[in-house]
PDB file of C-alpha atoms in Angstrom:
ATOM      1  CA  GLN A 158     115.853  87.998  52.484  1.00  0.00           C
ATOM      2  CA  VAL A 159     113.831  86.458  55.296  1.00  0.00           C
ATOM      3  CA  GLN A 160     110.478  87.517  56.680  1.00  0.00           C
ATOM      4  CA  LEU A 161     108.660  86.313  59.768  1.00  0.00           C
ATOM      5  CA  VAL A 162     104.943  87.021  59.784  1.00  0.00           C
ATOM      6  CA  GLU A 163     102.950  86.542  62.975  1.00  0.00           C
ATOM      7  CA  SER A 164      99.227  86.326  63.550  1.00  0.00           C
ATOM      8  CA  GLY A 165      96.739  85.352  66.213  1.00  0.00           C
ATOM      9  CA  GLY A 166      97.099  87.888  69.005  1.00  0.00           C
ATOM     10  CA  GLY A 167      94.199  89.656  70.640  1.00  0.00           C
ATOM     11  CA  LEU A 168      92.191  90.247  73.791  1.00  0.00           C
ATOM     12  CA  VAL A 169      91.106  87.298  75.899  1.00  0.00           C
ATOM     13  CA  GLN A 170      89.665  86.832  79.367  1.00  0.00           C
ATOM     14  CA  PRO A 171      91.669  85.129  82.095  1.00  0.00           C
ATOM     15  CA  GLY A 172      91.477  81.371  81.689  1.00  0.00           C
ATOM     16  CA  GLY A 173      90.957  81.686  77.961  1.00  0.00           C
ATOM     17  CA  SER A 174      93.033  80.480  75.034  1.00  0.00           C
ATOM     18  CA  LEU A 175      94.777  81.932  72.020  1.00  0.00           C
ATOM     19  CA  ARG A 176      96.840  80.447  69.236  1.00  0.00           C
ATOM     20  CA  LEU A 177      99.708  82.336  67.637  1.00  0.00           C
ATOM     21  CA  SER A 178     101.218  81.510  64.265  1.00  0.00           C
ATOM     22  CA  CYS A 179     104.535  82.520  62.729  1.00  0.00           C
ATOM     23  CA  ALA A 180     105.477  81.768  59.147  1.00  0.00           C
ATOM     24  CA  ALA A 181     109.009  82.209  57.832  1.00  0.00           C
ATOM     25  CA  SER A 182     109.546  82.920  54.156  1.00  0.00           C
ATOM     26  CA  GLY A 183     112.294  84.035  51.823  1.00  0.00           C
ATOM     27  CA  SER A 184     115.647  82.618  50.840  1.00  0.00           C
ATOM     28  CA  ILE A 185     115.782  79.990  53.575  1.00  0.00           C
ATOM     29  CA  PHE A 186     118.390  77.245  53.483  1.00  0.00           C
ATOM     30  CA  SER A 187     117.849  75.890  56.979  1.00  0.00           C
ATOM     31  CA  ILE A 188     116.190  76.844  60.249  1.00  0.00           C
ATOM     32  CA  ASN A 189     118.250  76.037  63.327  1.00  0.00           C
ATOM     33  CA  ALA A 190     115.765  77.265  65.907  1.00  0.00           C
ATOM     34  CA  MET A 191     112.388  78.965  65.893  1.00  0.00           C
ATOM     35  CA  GLY A 192     110.123  80.109  68.650  1.00  0.00           C
ATOM     36  CA  TRP A 193     108.520  82.860  70.669  1.00  0.00           C
ATOM     37  CA  TYR A 194     109.629  85.650  72.966  1.00  0.00           C
ATOM     38  CA  ARG A 195     107.492  88.173  74.805  1.00  0.00           C
ATOM     39  CA  GLN A 196     107.963  91.646  76.159  1.00  0.00           C
ATOM     40  CA  ALA A 197     105.698  93.261  78.715  1.00  0.00           C
ATOM     41  CA  PRO A 198     105.719  97.049  79.230  1.00  0.00           C
ATOM     42  CA  GLY A 199     108.847  98.154  81.073  1.00  0.00           C
ATOM     43  CA  LYS A 200     110.377  94.688  80.976  1.00  0.00           C
ATOM     44  CA  GLU A 201     112.962  92.861  78.920  1.00  0.00           C
ATOM     45  CA  ARG A 202     112.157  90.569  76.034  1.00  0.00           C
ATOM     46  CA  ASP A 203     112.215  87.021  77.382  1.00  0.00           C
ATOM     47  CA  PRO A 204     111.997  83.599  75.715  1.00  0.00           C
ATOM     48  CA  VAL A 205     108.692  81.787  76.028  1.00  0.00           C
ATOM     49  CA  ALA A 206     108.949  78.622  73.941  1.00  0.00           C
ATOM     50  CA  THR A 207     111.431  77.452  71.330  1.00  0.00           C
ATOM     51  CA  PHE A 208     112.042  74.614  68.930  1.00  0.00           C
ATOM     52  CA  ILE A 209     115.718  73.760  68.610  1.00  0.00           C
ATOM     53  CA  GLY A 210     116.837  71.680  65.679  1.00  0.00           C
ATOM     54  CA  GLY A 211     113.217  70.973  64.890  1.00  0.00           C
ATOM     55  CA  LYS A 212     112.875  68.466  67.709  1.00  0.00           C
ATOM     56  CA  ILE A 213     113.906  69.854  71.098  1.00  0.00           C
ATOM     57  CA  THR A 214     111.453  72.171  72.822  1.00  0.00           C
ATOM     58  CA  ARG A 215     112.175  74.558  75.660  1.00  0.00           C
ATOM     59  CA  TYR A 216     109.654  76.470  77.724  1.00  0.00           C
ATOM     60  CA  ALA A 217     109.851  79.247  80.243  1.00  0.00           C
ATOM     61  CA  GLU A 218     108.934  77.956  83.698  1.00  0.00           C
ATOM     62  CA  SER A 219     106.021  80.366  83.901  1.00  0.00           C
ATOM     63  CA  VAL A 220     104.261  78.815  80.894  1.00  0.00           C
ATOM     64  CA  LYS A 221     105.012  75.109  81.337  1.00  0.00           C
ATOM     65  CA  GLY A 222     101.848  73.052  81.298  1.00  0.00           C
ATOM     66  CA  ARG A 223      99.825  75.908  79.782  1.00  0.00           C
ATOM     67  CA  PHE A 224     101.565  76.728  76.485  1.00  0.00           C
ATOM     68  CA  THR A 225     102.458  74.299  73.716  1.00  0.00           C
ATOM     69  CA  ILE A 226     104.717  75.026  70.778  1.00  0.00           C
ATOM     70  CA  SER A 227     104.325  73.040  67.589  1.00  0.00           C
ATOM     71  CA  ARG A 228     105.629  73.293  64.075  1.00  0.00           C
ATOM     72  CA  ASP A 229     104.903  72.505  60.457  1.00  0.00           C
ATOM     73  CA  GLY A 230     108.314  71.986  58.898  1.00  0.00           C
ATOM     74  CA  ALA A 231     106.986  71.917  55.365  1.00  0.00           C
ATOM     75  CA  LYS A 232     105.509  75.386  55.836  1.00  0.00           C
ATOM     76  CA  ASN A 233     108.347  76.818  57.979  1.00  0.00           C
ATOM     77  CA  THR A 234     105.687  77.695  60.516  1.00  0.00           C
ATOM     78  CA  VAL A 235     105.525  77.482  64.284  1.00  0.00           C
ATOM     79  CA  TYR A 236     102.453  77.770  66.449  1.00  0.00           C
ATOM     80  CA  LEU A 237     102.004  78.661  70.078  1.00  0.00           C
ATOM     81  CA  GLN A 238      98.873  77.318  71.709  1.00  0.00           C
ATOM     82  CA  MET A 239      98.272  79.297  74.881  1.00  0.00           C
ATOM     83  CA  ASN A 240      95.771  77.933  77.375  1.00  0.00           C
ATOM     84  CA  SER A 241      94.750  79.000  80.867  1.00  0.00           C
ATOM     85  CA  LEU A 242      95.935  82.503  80.119  1.00  0.00           C
ATOM     86  CA  LYS A 243      96.679  84.829  82.999  1.00  0.00           C
ATOM     87  CA  PRO A 244      96.859  88.635  83.162  1.00  0.00           C
ATOM     88  CA  GLU A 245     100.624  88.324  83.623  1.00  0.00           C
ATOM     89  CA  ASP A 246     100.832  86.750  80.165  1.00  0.00           C
ATOM     90  CA  THR A 247      99.920  90.133  78.703  1.00  0.00           C
ATOM     91  CA  ALA A 248     102.750  91.233  76.417  1.00  0.00           C
ATOM     92  CA  VAL A 249     103.833  91.722  72.844  1.00  0.00           C
ATOM     93  CA  TYR A 250     104.783  88.307  71.525  1.00  0.00           C
ATOM     94  CA  TYR A 251     107.610  88.151  69.003  1.00  0.00           C
ATOM     95  CA  CYS A 252     108.542  85.313  66.709  1.00  0.00           C
ATOM     96  CA  ASN A 253     112.263  84.609  66.499  1.00  0.00           C
ATOM     97  CA  ALA A 254     114.174  82.319  64.176  1.00  0.00           C
ATOM     98  CA  ASN A 255     117.811  81.457  63.670  1.00  0.00           C
ATOM     99  CA  ILE A 256     118.095  80.923  59.932  1.00  0.00           C
ATOM    100  CA  ARG A 257     120.787  80.226  57.414  1.00  0.00           C
ATOM    101  CA  THR A 258     119.893  81.729  54.063  1.00  0.00           C
ATOM    102  CA  LEU A 259     120.788  80.487  50.597  1.00  0.00           C
ATOM    103  CA  PHE A 260     123.379  83.234  50.309  1.00  0.00           C
ATOM    104  CA  SER A 261     125.330  82.860  53.515  1.00  0.00           C
ATOM    105  CA  ASN A 262     127.575  80.363  55.257  1.00  0.00           C
ATOM    106  CA  GLY A 263     126.366  81.269  58.699  1.00  0.00           C
ATOM    107  CA  ALA A 264     123.034  81.767  60.423  1.00  0.00           C
ATOM    108  CA  SER A 265     121.419  84.946  61.712  1.00  0.00           C
ATOM    109  CA  ASP A 266     118.571  85.809  64.028  1.00  0.00           C
ATOM    110  CA  TYR A 267     115.384  87.223  62.554  1.00  0.00           C
ATOM    111  CA  TRP A 268     112.389  88.770  64.310  1.00  0.00           C
ATOM    112  CA  GLY A 269     108.755  89.212  63.485  1.00  0.00           C
ATOM    113  CA  GLN A 270     106.916  92.473  63.956  1.00  0.00           C
ATOM    114  CA  GLY A 271     105.223  91.354  67.159  1.00  0.00           C
ATOM    115  CA  THR A 272     101.626  90.656  68.062  1.00  0.00           C
ATOM    116  CA  GLN A 273      99.822  91.970  71.126  1.00  0.00           C
ATOM    117  CA  VAL A 274      98.300  89.533  73.584  1.00  0.00           C
ATOM    118  CA  THR A 275      96.142  91.073  76.290  1.00  0.00           C
ATOM    119  CA  VAL A 276      94.608  88.996  79.059  1.00  0.00           C
ATOM    120  CA  SER A 277      91.994  90.989  80.918  1.00  0.00           C
ATOM    121  CA  SER A 278      88.450  90.739  82.190  1.00  0.00           C
TER     122      SER A 278
END
């Protein structure tokens, strides 16, 4: 019913930049929250940056001042601009959205397939 499609990962040198995109499609009635998580090898999946209610943004402390989340409401798309990347930012980045569909009274969490970000010289 709902699909999240990510793009924009890749290999970048320390200090470089990448921009991730995530587009939600399907039978969407409303999006309560949408953002990004990441999971490094051997570690848990942690939140990175999130839009809540389309207006409030939250960032992990480790990315504040370097990452910026933005959105295009008309396209149900969020972006993550990542600057000053560090090797410790290396992870699989997952898009997450809390969405109410046209066929339900409640909302559910949906995940994208993940995109690899590798920061290395």
